[in-house]
Coordinates of C-alpha atoms in Angstrom, one line a residue:
Chain A
A956 CA 98.4 -9.4 -80.7
Q957 CA 96.1 -8.8 -77.8
S958 CA 93.7 -6.0 -76.9
V959 CA 91.0 -5.1 -74.4
T960 CA 87.8 -3.1 -74.8
Q961 CA 86.0 -1.8 -71.7
L962 CA 82.4 -0.9 -72.5
G963 CA 81.4 2.4 -70.9
S964 CA 83.9 4.9 -69.6
H965 CA 81.6 5.9 -66.7
V966 CA 79.2 3.9 -64.6
S967 CA 77.0 5.4 -61.9
V968 CA 75.2 3.2 -59.3
S969 CA 73.3 3.6 -56.2
E970 CA 74.7 2.4 -52.9
G971 CA 73.5 -1.2 -52.5
A972 CA 72.9 -1.8 -56.2
L973 CA 74.6 -4.2 -58.5
V974 CA 77.9 -3.1 -60.0
L975 CA 78.6 -4.5 -63.5
L976 CA 81.7 -3.5 -65.5
R977 CA 82.1 -5.0 -69.0
C978 CA 85.3 -6.2 -70.5
N979 CA 85.9 -7.9 -73.9
Y980 CA 89.4 -9.0 -75.0
S981 CA 91.1 -10.3 -78.1
S982 CA 94.0 -12.7 -77.9
S983 CA 95.7 -15.1 -80.2
V984 CA 96.4 -17.6 -77.4
P985 CA 94.7 -18.5 -74.2
P986 CA 94.8 -15.3 -72.1
Y987 CA 95.6 -14.4 -68.6
L988 CA 93.0 -11.8 -67.5
F989 CA 93.0 -9.3 -64.7
W990 CA 91.0 -6.6 -63.1
Y991 CA 92.7 -3.7 -61.3
V992 CA 91.3 -0.8 -59.3
Q993 CA 92.8 2.7 -59.0
Y994 CA 92.0 5.3 -56.4
P995 CA 92.8 9.0 -57.3
N996 CA 96.5 9.8 -57.6
Q997 CA 97.5 6.3 -56.6
G998 CA 98.9 3.2 -58.3
L999 CA 96.8 0.2 -59.4
Q1000 CA 95.8 -2.6 -57.1
L1001 CA 94.9 -6.1 -58.2
L1002 CA 91.3 -7.1 -57.7
L1003 CA 91.3 -10.5 -59.2
K1004 CA 92.9 -12.6 -61.9
Y1005 CA 92.1 -15.6 -64.2
T1006 CA 94.8 -17.9 -65.4
T1007 CA 93.4 -21.4 -65.7
G1008 CA 90.8 -23.5 -64.1
A1009 CA 87.5 -22.3 -62.7
T1010 CA 85.9 -19.7 -64.9
L1011 CA 84.3 -17.8 -62.0
V1012 CA 87.0 -15.9 -60.1
K1013 CA 86.5 -14.3 -56.7
G1014 CA 88.6 -11.3 -55.7
I1015 CA 88.9 -8.8 -52.9
N1016 CA 86.2 -6.5 -51.6
G1017 CA 83.4 -8.7 -52.8
F1018 CA 84.1 -8.5 -56.5
E1019 CA 84.0 -11.4 -58.9
A1020 CA 84.4 -12.0 -62.6
E1021 CA 83.5 -14.7 -65.0
F1022 CA 85.6 -15.8 -67.9
K1023 CA 83.5 -16.7 -71.0
K1024 CA 85.7 -17.9 -73.8
S1025 CA 82.8 -18.2 -76.3
E1026 CA 82.1 -14.5 -75.7
T1027 CA 85.7 -13.4 -75.2
S1028 CA 84.5 -11.6 -72.1
F1029 CA 85.6 -11.1 -68.5
H1030 CA 82.9 -8.9 -66.9
L1031 CA 83.4 -7.7 -63.3
T1032 CA 80.5 -7.7 -60.8
K1033 CA 79.7 -6.9 -57.2
P1034 CA 76.2 -7.6 -55.8
S1035 CA 76.0 -4.6 -53.6
A1036 CA 77.9 -1.3 -54.2
H1037 CA 79.5 0.5 -51.3
M1038 CA 80.6 4.1 -51.2
S1039 CA 84.2 2.9 -51.0
D1040 CA 83.9 1.2 -54.4
A1041 CA 84.1 4.6 -56.1
A1042 CA 87.3 4.4 -58.2
E1043 CA 88.6 3.6 -61.7
Y1044 CA 88.7 0.0 -62.8
F1045 CA 90.9 -1.4 -65.5
C1046 CA 90.6 -4.7 -67.3
A1047 CA 93.9 -6.2 -68.6
V1048 CA 95.0 -9.2 -70.7
G1049 CA 98.4 -10.8 -70.8
N1050 CA 99.9 -13.7 -72.6
D1051 CA 103.4 -12.8 -73.7
Y1052 CA 105.6 -10.8 -71.5
K1053 CA 103.4 -7.7 -71.0
L1054 CA 99.9 -6.7 -70.0
S1055 CA 97.6 -4.7 -72.3
F1056 CA 95.1 -2.5 -70.4
G1057 CA 91.7 -1.2 -71.3
A1058 CA 90.9 2.5 -71.2
G1059 CA 89.3 2.2 -67.8
T1060 CA 85.8 2.6 -66.3
T1061 CA 85.1 5.2 -63.6
V1062 CA 82.6 4.1 -61.0
T1063 CA 80.5 6.7 -59.1
V1064 CA 78.4 5.5 -56.2
R1065 CA 75.3 7.5 -55.2
A1066 CA 74.1 7.6 -51.6
Chain B
D77 CA 107.3 -3.5 -45.7
G78 CA 107.9 -4.7 -49.3
G79 CA 106.8 -2.6 -52.1
I80 CA 107.6 -0.2 -54.9
T81 CA 108.7 3.4 -54.2
Q82 CA 108.4 6.1 -56.9
S83 CA 109.9 9.5 -56.5
P84 CA 109.2 12.3 -56.8
K85 CA 105.4 12.2 -56.6
Y86 CA 104.9 15.5 -58.3
L87 CA 107.4 17.1 -60.7
F88 CA 107.4 20.2 -62.8
R89 CA 109.8 20.9 -65.6
K90 CA 110.3 23.4 -68.3
E91 CA 110.2 22.5 -72.0
G92 CA 113.6 21.3 -73.3
Q93 CA 114.7 19.8 -70.0
N94 CA 115.3 16.2 -69.3
V95 CA 113.9 14.7 -66.1
T96 CA 114.5 11.3 -64.4
L97 CA 111.9 9.5 -62.4
S98 CA 113.0 7.0 -59.8
C99 CA 111.6 3.6 -59.2
E100 CA 112.9 1.2 -56.5
Q101 CA 111.5 -2.1 -55.4
N102 CA 112.4 -4.4 -52.5
L103 CA 110.2 -7.3 -53.6
N104 CA 113.1 -9.2 -55.2
H105 CA 111.1 -9.2 -58.5
D106 CA 112.9 -10.0 -61.8
A107 CA 110.7 -7.9 -64.1
M108 CA 110.0 -4.2 -64.0
Y109 CA 107.9 -1.9 -66.1
W110 CA 107.1 1.7 -66.9
Y111 CA 103.6 2.7 -67.9
R112 CA 102.2 6.1 -68.9
Q113 CA 98.6 7.0 -68.0
D114 CA 96.6 9.7 -69.7
P115 CA 92.9 10.3 -69.1
G116 CA 90.6 8.0 -71.1
Q117 CA 93.6 6.0 -72.6
G118 CA 94.3 3.5 -69.9
L119 CA 97.9 2.5 -69.4
R120 CA 100.5 2.3 -72.2
L121 CA 103.8 0.5 -71.9
I122 CA 106.9 2.6 -72.3
Y123 CA 109.7 0.2 -71.4
Y124 CA 110.1 -3.1 -69.6
S125 CA 113.0 -5.1 -68.2
Q126 CA 113.0 -8.8 -67.6
I127 CA 116.4 -9.0 -66.0
V128 CA 119.3 -6.8 -64.9
N129 CA 121.2 -5.1 -67.7
D130 CA 118.5 -5.9 -70.2
F131 CA 115.4 -3.9 -71.3
Q132 CA 113.0 -3.6 -74.2
K133 CA 110.9 -0.9 -75.8
G134 CA 107.2 -1.0 -75.2
D135 CA 104.5 0.6 -77.3
I136 CA 105.5 4.2 -76.8
A137 CA 109.2 4.3 -76.1
E138 CA 110.1 7.4 -78.3
G139 CA 111.4 10.2 -76.2
Y140 CA 112.1 8.0 -73.2
S141 CA 115.2 6.1 -71.9
V142 CA 115.8 3.6 -69.1
S143 CA 118.5 1.7 -67.4
R144 CA 118.6 -1.5 -65.3
E145 CA 122.0 -1.6 -63.6
K146 CA 120.6 -3.1 -60.3
K147 CA 117.7 -5.6 -59.8
E148 CA 115.9 -3.2 -57.5
S149 CA 116.1 -0.1 -59.6
F150 CA 114.6 1.0 -62.9
P151 CA 114.8 4.7 -63.5
L152 CA 113.0 6.4 -66.4
T153 CA 114.3 9.5 -68.1
V154 CA 111.9 11.7 -70.0
T155 CA 113.9 13.5 -72.6
S156 CA 113.3 16.8 -74.4
A157 CA 112.5 14.7 -77.5
Q158 CA 109.2 13.5 -75.9
K159 CA 106.7 15.8 -77.5
N160 CA 103.9 15.6 -74.9
P161 CA 105.4 14.5 -71.6
T162 CA 102.8 15.8 -69.2
A163 CA 101.3 12.6 -67.8
F164 CA 101.0 10.3 -64.8
Y165 CA 103.8 7.7 -64.8
L166 CA 103.5 4.3 -63.1
C167 CA 106.3 1.9 -62.3
A168 CA 105.4 -1.8 -61.7
S169 CA 107.2 -5.1 -61.1
S170 CA 106.4 -8.8 -61.3
I171 CA 108.0 -11.9 -59.9
R172 CA 108.6 -13.2 -63.4
P173 CA 108.2 -11.6 -66.9
N174 CA 104.6 -11.3 -67.5
T175 CA 101.8 -13.7 -67.2
G176 CA 101.6 -12.8 -63.6
E177 CA 100.4 -10.1 -61.3
L178 CA 101.9 -6.6 -61.4
F179 CA 102.6 -4.6 -58.3
F180 CA 102.5 -0.9 -58.8
G181 CA 104.1 2.1 -57.2
E182 CA 102.1 5.2 -56.3
G183 CA 103.0 7.0 -59.5
S184 CA 104.8 10.2 -60.4
R185 CA 102.9 13.1 -62.0
L186 CA 105.0 15.1 -64.4
T187 CA 103.8 18.5 -65.6
V188 CA 105.7 20.4 -68.3
L189 CA 105.3 24.2 -68.1

């Protein structure tokens, strides 16, 4: 069985500040981990993914995430928030033939 | 351009009516999925198909049905047996059955009046 917990359903940051979105997972086998972004009334778009190899993963739009096996975490960060980062972000884990998604974190960016 | 097309984008139906949501992909992907999205609950898997003429139930299949007669098409029918059908429905595909990246359509919002 696999599951994902995203800590915090809403995050508000100032433009230019650090964005940190937390994700913890449980999985009985080595996981594949993903972060997706969703803009209002649209589908999801892949930000980045971890499969094997380097534990620090770089994605699109300046985002990156670090896989920490000992902490079963895959937190998403961006050093400097931009207004266009306002969206909902989903962490997901997959290791069988389906992905399990977290409940999502909505990011608001203040000018 | 390659991608996934969902239609209609918005749909209203009366209680007791069945409705079918369309999903077409031209990515030549083997696997296709239907997810339901409700506020604060993330995405929940309804059905998935790894190959033509085969599909499996996901976590919340009750009240839904699918078919996979062609590689590029995976329609979802929301039946009158689905007790709370108002939601945002997302179709996705992947090159192979999962461990890989999902490509999503733009979604269909169903409202039951």
